Amino acid sequence: MDASGGHDLVIQTRDLTKIYRMGEVEVAALNGVSVEIARGEFLSIMGHSGSGKSTFMNLIGCLDRPTSGIYLLEGRDVSRLSSDQLAEVRNRSIGFVFQGFNLLPKQTALQNVELPLLYAGAAPEERRRRAQEALRAVGLESRLAHRPREMSGGQQQRVAIARAFVSEPALILADEPTGNLDTKSSDEVMEIFRELNRTHGITIVVVTHESDVAAKTQRTIVFRDGRIVETAA
Amino acid sequence: MNSAALFGVAWSALKQNAMRSLLTMLGVIIGVSAVITSMAIGTGARAAVAEQLQRLGSNLVVVVPGSITSNGVRLGLGAQQSLKLDDATAIARSVPEIAAVAPQANTNAQVVAGNQNWYTSVVGSLPSWPAVASWSIAQGRFFDAGDVAAMAKVAVLGNTVATNLFPEGSAVGHTVIVKNVPFRVVGVLASKGQSGFGRDQDDQVVVPITALMMRLTGQTWISSIAISAQSPDAVDSVVSSTQALLRLRHHLTVQSPDDFSVRNIANIQQAASETSRIQSLLLAAVAAVSLIVGGIGIMNIMLVSVTERTREIGIRMAVGAKERHILLQFLVEAMTLACIGGVIGVALGIGSSYLTSHLAGWQVIVSPSSIAISFIFSALIGILFGFYPAQRAAHLNPIEALRHE
Ligand SMILES: Nc1ncnc2c1ncn2[C@@H]1O[C@H](COP(=O)(O)OP(=O)(O)OP(=O)(O)O)[C@@H](O)[C@H]1O
Ligand SMILES: [Mg+2]
């Protein structure tokens, strides 16, 4: 398999399976998922609680390895990489946005956004410049020195988004990014995603329970019991 | 990720828990300052002993009662009553290549002059004593052979005794009462000051050995015989002749060991440095234990820190931190903790060394090598005890770490 099959695929999985073993019992959190996501897609994932959405996101986010199956990220098989190699892939190609923001509480917005660049080995001045740019892009140029505690939930999530795209990844994965936000902040966040998707061509996958959030994306995948049951445009 | 960034991250983490960091360092601080202080005192004491023995001269041979067993364990050294005044007389008469012999008997007594009194040590000896023990006379004279023969009640005061009993003027010509016996002061010794161990060498009274034995203590034995050989080269033959003579005089058979021991400066120096080496080793062991305890403290707090910051570790991993980034982050933190503790400990150790020197009057020498050793040691402690917690942090699973509350 490679990515040169006519259309440019960012994500391509075949029979992706994740089995958790709890004592004697085996739980198939993901049960043979095959999916293709093209570069530049803006996609949402829905499904009941426990249907395997987060498990899927962790696998395609290279935070975890599948029990079996194949995962190609930008045409490269990453399903059997070492943990350090996965870290490098996450650093270069993937940005995460979480429901609970997951910012470092004692660092400023700027420092939080600089974090991926720090591990990429960027020089201090470059880190600062690019982090400032990213924060400006999410409308937080006046909050550079604020710590997470000194910001609203919506602002914190925008800092997290700035952190996710500061290293110009191919892919942003957002697991229920609007779950902790009110409607207004939620709309702002989705608007930023749409903007990033349109102007930077970043592929964005958003997990959500809200159909109006899913409606803002181009395509929706629905999970049930670790399988994809529906794909709607 | 460069080292400046690493130290930045470590420093800000330590600063956020300043109090806890300080308490964690305490073990290392105490350990390092103990190392510095004990080494300073040990080095100082060794230098003082060497200097003092050097001053006595390399011609000196000393006979003390009791013996040394072959493996070096001292048995009743100085406790026996085997040495007699006649032994000294015989040595002086028949051992060749001798310059002078000074037997010595000692007691302690309250010495009274008018309404002043002073508790001091009383030494009984012969007119040869100043020459053998390197003393000179500041005022008056030393007692002579006639005084010894007559068991004369004459005394020569050490400088400290003289100034305490006669604060107003010269002691010579006055009378001091020792154990109810009046002694006429005929001279005062020139001051030598403190010995390396803080003992005041001028705090003594010297009287004819006959007067001390017959009039003050009634003892029949003496505590030592100091012999000065004619030259350093003669020392060995003086030692062996003295040994042979005393064995003969003490009627020792071939099987029985010496009931005395004859030593030269080299022996004494060796014994002294052996003693101080053992003391230094003991202190070093104590210091090592406290450094290890300090290290365990660091490990403990680092483990707590890793648990507390599990989510932080997860976040760092999610954005691309590799295992070695996390490992280094916590290792640098532990090492910074230990090194800051080391620096504070060095400062404290230097301070307490000089305080000890000031209060106890001991000579102390803070050597640069002791500073280097203890600093390197504390850094090693940081790495050694920081490694396990750092390893734990580095091996966390990113998903579980992110889910951690
Ligand atoms: N570490 C784990 N150990 C055991 N089972 C797990 C583990 N993680 C997930 N599971 C199981 O896998 C299944 C899928 O979980 P997952 O978190 O992917 O669901 P989800 O779709 O994200 O649900 P939600 O909408 O509630 O977030 C669940 O049944 C869950 O219990
Ligand atoms: Mg989930």
PDB file of C-alpha atoms in Angstrom, chain B residues 70-317:
ATOM      1  CA  SER B  70      52.654  -7.438  67.812  1.00  0.00           C
ATOM      2  CA  ASN B  71      49.497  -6.666  65.851  1.00  0.00           C
ATOM      3  CA  GLY B  72      49.507  -3.082  67.022  1.00  0.00           C
ATOM      4  CA  VAL B  73      46.691  -3.221  69.573  1.00  0.00           C
ATOM      5  CA  ARG B  74      47.824  -1.304  72.558  1.00  0.00           C
ATOM      6  CA  LEU B  75      47.555  -3.095  75.876  1.00  0.00           C
ATOM      7  CA  GLY B  76      47.729  -1.073  79.056  1.00  0.00           C
ATOM      8  CA  LEU B  77      50.147   1.363  77.540  1.00  0.00           C
ATOM      9  CA  GLY B  78      51.153   3.843  80.234  1.00  0.00           C
ATOM     10  CA  ALA B  79      49.026   2.140  82.854  1.00  0.00           C
ATOM     11  CA  GLN B  80      51.738  -0.030  84.300  1.00  0.00           C
ATOM     12  CA  GLN B  81      54.141   0.997  86.989  1.00  0.00           C
ATOM     13  CA  SER B  82      57.154  -0.707  85.489  1.00  0.00           C
ATOM     14  CA  LEU B  83      59.386   2.311  84.921  1.00  0.00           C
ATOM     15  CA  LYS B  84      61.555   3.505  87.806  1.00  0.00           C
ATOM     16  CA  LEU B  85      63.747   6.532  88.263  1.00  0.00           C
ATOM     17  CA  ASP B  86      66.749   4.180  88.446  1.00  0.00           C
ATOM     18  CA  ASP B  87      65.981   3.038  84.892  1.00  0.00           C
ATOM     19  CA  ALA B  88      66.529   6.594  83.695  1.00  0.00           C
ATOM     20  CA  THR B  89      69.764   6.869  85.654  1.00  0.00           C
ATOM     21  CA  ALA B  90      70.988   3.596  84.185  1.00  0.00           C
ATOM     22  CA  ILE B  91      70.107   4.680  80.641  1.00  0.00           C
ATOM     23  CA  ALA B  92      71.966   7.936  81.099  1.00  0.00           C
ATOM     24  CA  ARG B  93      74.981   6.080  82.452  1.00  0.00           C
ATOM     25  CA  SER B  94      75.306   3.171  80.051  1.00  0.00           C
ATOM     26  CA  VAL B  95      73.516   3.787  76.718  1.00  0.00           C
ATOM     27  CA  PRO B  96      75.988   5.286  74.224  1.00  0.00           C
ATOM     28  CA  GLU B  97      75.360   8.253  71.914  1.00  0.00           C
ATOM     29  CA  ILE B  98      72.941   9.954  74.293  1.00  0.00           C
ATOM     30  CA  ALA B  99      72.841  13.727  74.671  1.00  0.00           C
ATOM     31  CA  ALA B 100      70.423  13.963  77.586  1.00  0.00           C
ATOM     32  CA  VAL B 101      67.838  11.944  79.515  1.00  0.00           C
ATOM     33  CA  ALA B 102      64.755  13.430  81.152  1.00  0.00           C
ATOM     34  CA  PRO B 103      62.555  11.101  83.182  1.00  0.00           C
ATOM     35  CA  GLN B 104      59.126  12.489  83.944  1.00  0.00           C
ATOM     36  CA  ALA B 105      56.532  11.885  86.669  1.00  0.00           C
ATOM     37  CA  ASN B 106      53.172  13.644  86.622  1.00  0.00           C
ATOM     38  CA  THR B 107      50.356  14.611  88.919  1.00  0.00           C
ATOM     39  CA  ASN B 108      47.591  17.194  88.975  1.00  0.00           C
ATOM     40  CA  ALA B 109      47.148  19.626  91.810  1.00  0.00           C
ATOM     41  CA  GLN B 110      45.567  22.821  93.030  1.00  0.00           C
ATOM     42  CA  VAL B 111      48.389  25.347  93.224  1.00  0.00           C
ATOM     43  CA  VAL B 112      47.879  28.257  95.621  1.00  0.00           C
ATOM     44  CA  ALA B 113      49.692  31.590  95.869  1.00  0.00           C
ATOM     45  CA  GLY B 114      48.291  34.120  98.341  1.00  0.00           C
ATOM     46  CA  ASN B 115      44.583  34.362  97.553  1.00  0.00           C
ATOM     47  CA  GLN B 116      44.978  33.055  93.977  1.00  0.00           C
ATOM     48  CA  ASN B 117      44.734  29.415  93.084  1.00  0.00           C
ATOM     49  CA  TRP B 118      44.988  27.426  89.880  1.00  0.00           C
ATOM     50  CA  TYR B 119      44.399  23.778  89.037  1.00  0.00           C
ATOM     51  CA  THR B 120      47.177  22.555  86.821  1.00  0.00           C
ATOM     52  CA  SER B 121      49.405  19.646  85.990  1.00  0.00           C
ATOM     53  CA  VAL B 122      52.625  19.192  87.931  1.00  0.00           C
ATOM     54  CA  VAL B 123      55.586  17.679  86.151  1.00  0.00           C
ATOM     55  CA  GLY B 124      58.569  16.227  87.975  1.00  0.00           C
ATOM     56  CA  SER B 125      61.815  15.945  86.022  1.00  0.00           C
ATOM     57  CA  LEU B 126      65.558  16.620  85.933  1.00  0.00           C
ATOM     58  CA  PRO B 127      67.591  19.673  84.908  1.00  0.00           C
ATOM     59  CA  SER B 128      67.930  18.085  81.459  1.00  0.00           C
ATOM     60  CA  TRP B 129      64.180  18.539  80.863  1.00  0.00           C
ATOM     61  CA  PRO B 130      64.228  21.958  79.103  1.00  0.00           C
ATOM     62  CA  ALA B 131      66.798  20.729  76.592  1.00  0.00           C
ATOM     63  CA  VAL B 132      65.052  17.429  75.861  1.00  0.00           C
ATOM     64  CA  ALA B 133      61.519  18.858  75.641  1.00  0.00           C
ATOM     65  CA  SER B 134      62.581  22.078  73.871  1.00  0.00           C
ATOM     66  CA  TRP B 135      61.667  24.604  76.524  1.00  0.00           C
ATOM     67  CA  SER B 136      63.435  27.832  77.355  1.00  0.00           C
ATOM     68  CA  ILE B 137      63.414  29.929  80.501  1.00  0.00           C
ATOM     69  CA  ALA B 138      61.820  33.387  80.394  1.00  0.00           C
ATOM     70  CA  GLN B 139      62.662  34.521  83.923  1.00  0.00           C
ATOM     71  CA  GLY B 140      64.879  33.215  86.717  1.00  0.00           C
ATOM     72  CA  ARG B 141      66.471  29.811  86.311  1.00  0.00           C
ATOM     73  CA  PHE B 142      65.600  26.138  85.980  1.00  0.00           C
ATOM     74  CA  PHE B 143      66.336  23.926  88.998  1.00  0.00           C
ATOM     75  CA  ASP B 144      69.742  22.202  89.075  1.00  0.00           C
ATOM     76  CA  ALA B 145      71.262  18.859  90.083  1.00  0.00           C
ATOM     77  CA  GLY B 146      71.716  20.074  93.633  1.00  0.00           C
ATOM     78  CA  ASP B 147      67.971  20.819  93.877  1.00  0.00           C
ATOM     79  CA  VAL B 148      67.210  17.316  92.628  1.00  0.00           C
ATOM     80  CA  ALA B 149      69.605  15.677  95.064  1.00  0.00           C
ATOM     81  CA  ALA B 150      68.161  17.715  97.933  1.00  0.00           C
ATOM     82  CA  MET B 151      64.535  17.076  96.887  1.00  0.00           C
ATOM     83  CA  ALA B 152      64.383  20.864  97.018  1.00  0.00           C
ATOM     84  CA  LYS B 153      60.979  22.507  97.210  1.00  0.00           C
ATOM     85  CA  VAL B 154      61.569  24.686  94.166  1.00  0.00           C
ATOM     86  CA  ALA B 155      59.262  25.133  91.178  1.00  0.00           C
ATOM     87  CA  VAL B 156      59.383  26.514  87.657  1.00  0.00           C
ATOM     88  CA  LEU B 157      56.009  27.838  86.448  1.00  0.00           C
ATOM     89  CA  GLY B 158      54.548  27.617  82.996  1.00  0.00           C
ATOM     90  CA  ASN B 159      53.520  30.990  81.602  1.00  0.00           C
ATOM     91  CA  THR B 160      49.780  30.414  82.094  1.00  0.00           C
ATOM     92  CA  VAL B 161      50.231  29.386  85.723  1.00  0.00           C
ATOM     93  CA  ALA B 162      52.503  32.358  86.411  1.00  0.00           C
ATOM     94  CA  THR B 163      50.096  34.919  84.944  1.00  0.00           C
ATOM     95  CA  ASN B 164      47.130  33.418  86.762  1.00  0.00           C
ATOM     96  CA  LEU B 165      48.761  33.134  90.180  1.00  0.00           C
ATOM     97  CA  PHE B 166      50.772  36.344  89.958  1.00  0.00           C
ATOM     98  CA  PRO B 167      48.723  38.714  87.819  1.00  0.00           C
ATOM     99  CA  GLU B 168      50.501  41.770  89.267  1.00  0.00           C
ATOM    100  CA  GLY B 169      54.175  41.058  88.736  1.00  0.00           C
ATOM    101  CA  SER B 170      56.986  38.578  88.588  1.00  0.00           C
ATOM    102  CA  ALA B 171      56.504  35.152  90.162  1.00  0.00           C
ATOM    103  CA  VAL B 172      60.183  34.491  90.785  1.00  0.00           C
ATOM    104  CA  GLY B 173      61.056  34.495  94.486  1.00  0.00           C
ATOM    105  CA  HIS B 174      57.460  33.993  95.631  1.00  0.00           C
ATOM    106  CA  THR B 175      56.086  30.841  97.233  1.00  0.00           C
ATOM    107  CA  VAL B 176      53.348  28.577  95.845  1.00  0.00           C
ATOM    108  CA  ILE B 177      51.588  25.851  97.859  1.00  0.00           C
ATOM    109  CA  VAL B 178      51.195  22.489  96.075  1.00  0.00           C
ATOM    110  CA  LYS B 179      49.265  19.852  98.004  1.00  0.00           C
ATOM    111  CA  ASN B 180      50.061  21.672 101.271  1.00  0.00           C
ATOM    112  CA  VAL B 181      53.787  21.774 100.471  1.00  0.00           C
ATOM    113  CA  PRO B 182      55.320  25.227  99.949  1.00  0.00           C
ATOM    114  CA  PHE B 183      57.526  25.558  96.860  1.00  0.00           C
ATOM    115  CA  ARG B 184      59.712  28.539  96.062  1.00  0.00           C
ATOM    116  CA  VAL B 185      59.359  29.761  92.473  1.00  0.00           C
ATOM    117  CA  VAL B 186      62.807  29.940  90.899  1.00  0.00           C
ATOM    118  CA  GLY B 187      61.854  30.507  87.279  1.00  0.00           C
ATOM    119  CA  VAL B 188      59.150  30.921  84.635  1.00  0.00           C
ATOM    120  CA  LEU B 189      59.106  29.092  81.288  1.00  0.00           C
ATOM    121  CA  ALA B 190      58.854  30.952  78.014  1.00  0.00           C
ATOM    122  CA  SER B 191      55.392  30.590  76.456  1.00  0.00           C
ATOM    123  CA  LYS B 192      54.785  27.985  73.753  1.00  0.00           C
ATOM    124  CA  GLY B 193      51.070  28.522  73.347  1.00  0.00           C
ATOM    125  CA  GLN B 194      48.460  25.978  72.407  1.00  0.00           C
ATOM    126  CA  SER B 195      49.202  22.599  70.987  1.00  0.00           C
ATOM    127  CA  GLY B 196      47.379  21.501  67.861  1.00  0.00           C
ATOM    128  CA  PHE B 197      44.602  19.942  69.939  1.00  0.00           C
ATOM    129  CA  GLY B 198      43.866  23.092  71.871  1.00  0.00           C
ATOM    130  CA  ARG B 199      45.719  21.981  74.986  1.00  0.00           C
ATOM    131  CA  ASP B 200      47.508  24.869  76.655  1.00  0.00           C
ATOM    132  CA  GLN B 201      51.127  23.740  76.900  1.00  0.00           C
ATOM    133  CA  ASP B 202      51.964  26.603  79.246  1.00  0.00           C
ATOM    134  CA  ASP B 203      49.528  25.315  81.843  1.00  0.00           C
ATOM    135  CA  GLN B 204      52.014  23.345  83.995  1.00  0.00           C
ATOM    136  CA  VAL B 205      54.412  23.537  86.906  1.00  0.00           C
ATOM    137  CA  VAL B 206      57.808  21.785  86.793  1.00  0.00           C
ATOM    138  CA  VAL B 207      59.515  20.603  89.977  1.00  0.00           C
ATOM    139  CA  PRO B 208      62.462  18.290  90.735  1.00  0.00           C
ATOM    140  CA  ILE B 209      61.300  14.733  90.110  1.00  0.00           C
ATOM    141  CA  THR B 210      62.557  13.675  93.552  1.00  0.00           C
ATOM    142  CA  ALA B 211      60.464  16.351  95.233  1.00  0.00           C
ATOM    143  CA  LEU B 212      57.356  15.291  93.275  1.00  0.00           C
ATOM    144  CA  MET B 213      57.762  11.599  94.061  1.00  0.00           C
ATOM    145  CA  MET B 214      58.757  11.919  97.714  1.00  0.00           C
ATOM    146  CA  ARG B 215      56.894  15.001  98.854  1.00  0.00           C
ATOM    147  CA  LEU B 216      53.775  15.195  96.689  1.00  0.00           C
ATOM    148  CA  THR B 217      52.649  11.766  95.486  1.00  0.00           C
ATOM    149  CA  GLY B 218      54.772   9.174  97.216  1.00  0.00           C
ATOM    150  CA  GLN B 219      54.871   7.160  94.012  1.00  0.00           C
ATOM    151  CA  THR B 220      57.811   4.916  93.187  1.00  0.00           C
ATOM    152  CA  TRP B 221      57.290   4.738  89.451  1.00  0.00           C
ATOM    153  CA  ILE B 222      57.696   7.339  86.745  1.00  0.00           C
ATOM    154  CA  SER B 223      55.459   7.972  83.712  1.00  0.00           C
ATOM    155  CA  SER B 224      58.003   8.339  80.942  1.00  0.00           C
ATOM    156  CA  ILE B 225      61.632   8.813  80.039  1.00  0.00           C
ATOM    157  CA  ALA B 226      62.522  11.222  77.258  1.00  0.00           C
ATOM    158  CA  ILE B 227      65.911  10.616  75.715  1.00  0.00           C
ATOM    159  CA  SER B 228      67.611  12.866  73.260  1.00  0.00           C
ATOM    160  CA  ALA B 229      70.082  11.082  71.010  1.00  0.00           C
ATOM    161  CA  GLN B 230      73.249  12.797  69.900  1.00  0.00           C
ATOM    162  CA  SER B 231      72.129  12.779  66.265  1.00  0.00           C
ATOM    163  CA  PRO B 232      69.190  11.525  64.179  1.00  0.00           C
ATOM    164  CA  ASP B 233      71.422   8.694  62.931  1.00  0.00           C
ATOM    165  CA  ALA B 234      71.993   7.509  66.497  1.00  0.00           C
ATOM    166  CA  VAL B 235      68.254   7.105  67.180  1.00  0.00           C
ATOM    167  CA  ASP B 236      68.005   3.490  66.068  1.00  0.00           C
ATOM    168  CA  SER B 237      70.947   2.307  68.147  1.00  0.00           C
ATOM    169  CA  VAL B 238      69.706   4.308  71.147  1.00  0.00           C
ATOM    170  CA  VAL B 239      66.313   2.612  70.811  1.00  0.00           C
ATOM    171  CA  SER B 240      67.788  -0.890  70.680  1.00  0.00           C
ATOM    172  CA  SER B 241      70.363  -0.312  73.448  1.00  0.00           C
ATOM    173  CA  THR B 242      67.695   1.178  75.691  1.00  0.00           C
ATOM    174  CA  GLN B 243      65.402  -1.744  74.999  1.00  0.00           C
ATOM    175  CA  ALA B 244      68.128  -4.280  75.803  1.00  0.00           C
ATOM    176  CA  LEU B 245      69.140  -2.457  78.959  1.00  0.00           C
ATOM    177  CA  LEU B 246      65.585  -2.217  80.276  1.00  0.00           C
ATOM    178  CA  ARG B 247      64.848  -5.889  79.549  1.00  0.00           C
ATOM    179  CA  LEU B 248      67.905  -6.764  81.557  1.00  0.00           C
ATOM    180  CA  ARG B 249      66.993  -4.426  84.408  1.00  0.00           C
ATOM    181  CA  HIS B 250      63.392  -5.669  84.489  1.00  0.00           C
ATOM    182  CA  HIS B 251      64.565  -9.320  84.579  1.00  0.00           C
ATOM    183  CA  LEU B 252      62.530 -10.246  81.507  1.00  0.00           C
ATOM    184  CA  THR B 253      63.072 -13.753  80.167  1.00  0.00           C
ATOM    185  CA  VAL B 254      63.208 -14.483  76.457  1.00  0.00           C
ATOM    186  CA  GLN B 255      59.544 -15.478  76.381  1.00  0.00           C
ATOM    187  CA  SER B 256      58.116 -12.506  78.235  1.00  0.00           C
ATOM    188  CA  PRO B 257      57.260  -9.414  76.228  1.00  0.00           C
ATOM    189  CA  ASP B 258      58.559  -5.946  77.011  1.00  0.00           C
ATOM    190  CA  ASP B 259      56.769  -4.282  79.932  1.00  0.00           C
ATOM    191  CA  PHE B 260      57.722  -0.900  78.461  1.00  0.00           C
ATOM    192  CA  SER B 261      57.910   0.521  74.993  1.00  0.00           C
ATOM    193  CA  VAL B 262      60.618   2.551  73.383  1.00  0.00           C
ATOM    194  CA  ARG B 263      59.523   4.758  70.552  1.00  0.00           C
ATOM    195  CA  ASN B 264      61.088   7.326  68.326  1.00  0.00           C
ATOM    196  CA  ILE B 265      59.399  10.289  66.661  1.00  0.00           C
ATOM    197  CA  ALA B 266      58.754   8.311  63.510  1.00  0.00           C
ATOM    198  CA  ASN B 267      56.802   5.678  65.489  1.00  0.00           C
ATOM    199  CA  ILE B 268      54.835   8.291  67.345  1.00  0.00           C
ATOM    200  CA  GLN B 269      54.104  10.170  64.171  1.00  0.00           C
ATOM    201  CA  GLN B 270      52.895   6.970  62.581  1.00  0.00           C
ATOM    202  CA  ALA B 271      50.665   6.135  65.522  1.00  0.00           C
ATOM    203  CA  ALA B 272      49.249   9.636  65.557  1.00  0.00           C
ATOM    204  CA  SER B 273      48.517   9.686  61.862  1.00  0.00           C
ATOM    205  CA  GLU B 274      47.033   6.186  62.114  1.00  0.00           C
ATOM    206  CA  THR B 275      44.678   7.425  64.820  1.00  0.00           C
ATOM    207  CA  SER B 276      43.646  10.477  62.873  1.00  0.00           C
ATOM    208  CA  ARG B 277      43.232   8.384  59.734  1.00  0.00           C
ATOM    209  CA  ILE B 278      40.824   6.078  61.572  1.00  0.00           C
ATOM    210  CA  GLN B 279      38.963   9.103  62.926  1.00  0.00           C
ATOM    211  CA  SER B 280      38.712  10.576  59.441  1.00  0.00           C
ATOM    212  CA  LEU B 281      37.419   7.272  58.102  1.00  0.00           C
ATOM    213  CA  LEU B 282      34.762   7.111  60.786  1.00  0.00           C
ATOM    214  CA  LEU B 283      33.677  10.667  60.082  1.00  0.00           C
ATOM    215  CA  ALA B 284      33.665   9.975  56.369  1.00  0.00           C
ATOM    216  CA  ALA B 285      31.451   6.945  56.994  1.00  0.00           C
ATOM    217  CA  VAL B 286      29.023   9.073  58.983  1.00  0.00           C
ATOM    218  CA  ALA B 287      29.043  11.685  56.240  1.00  0.00           C
ATOM    219  CA  ALA B 288      28.475   9.030  53.579  1.00  0.00           C
ATOM    220  CA  VAL B 289      25.513   7.671  55.495  1.00  0.00           C
ATOM    221  CA  SER B 290      23.948  11.096  55.775  1.00  0.00           C
ATOM    222  CA  LEU B 291      24.544  11.727  52.068  1.00  0.00           C
ATOM    223  CA  ILE B 292      22.799   8.459  51.272  1.00  0.00           C
ATOM    224  CA  VAL B 293      19.936   9.409  53.568  1.00  0.00           C
ATOM    225  CA  GLY B 294      19.838  12.718  51.704  1.00  0.00           C
ATOM    226  CA  GLY B 295      19.741  10.806  48.431  1.00  0.00           C
ATOM    227  CA  ILE B 296      16.840   8.698  49.612  1.00  0.00           C
ATOM    228  CA  GLY B 297      15.055  11.913  50.555  1.00  0.00           C
ATOM    229  CA  ILE B 298      15.568  13.173  47.018  1.00  0.00           C
ATOM    230  CA  MET B 299      14.341   9.912  45.543  1.00  0.00           C
ATOM    231  CA  ASN B 300      11.268  10.020  47.742  1.00  0.00           C
ATOM    232  CA  ILE B 301      10.339  13.565  46.770  1.00  0.00           C
ATOM    233  CA  MET B 302      11.044  12.868  43.101  1.00  0.00           C
ATOM    234  CA  LEU B 303       8.696   9.879  43.199  1.00  0.00           C
ATOM    235  CA  VAL B 304       6.018  12.081  44.753  1.00  0.00           C
ATOM    236  CA  SER B 305       6.718  14.686  42.119  1.00  0.00           C
ATOM    237  CA  VAL B 306       6.414  12.179  39.267  1.00  0.00           C
ATOM    238  CA  THR B 307       3.046  11.019  40.615  1.00  0.00           C
ATOM    239  CA  GLU B 308       1.811  14.570  41.085  1.00  0.00           C
ATOM    240  CA  ARG B 309       2.877  15.548  37.619  1.00  0.00           C
ATOM    241  CA  THR B 310       1.735  12.459  35.755  1.00  0.00           C
ATOM    242  CA  ARG B 311      -0.699  14.478  33.673  1.00  0.00           C
ATOM    243  CA  GLU B 312       2.018  17.013  32.861  1.00  0.00           C
ATOM    244  CA  ILE B 313       4.186  14.129  31.673  1.00  0.00           C
ATOM    245  CA  GLY B 314       1.292  12.864  29.533  1.00  0.00           C
ATOM    246  CA  ILE B 315       0.846  16.298  27.968  1.00  0.00           C
ATOM    247  CA  ARG B 316       4.558  16.561  27.216  1.00  0.00           C
ATOM    248  CA  MET B 317       4.527  13.113  25.649  1.00  0.00           C
TER     249      MET B 317
END
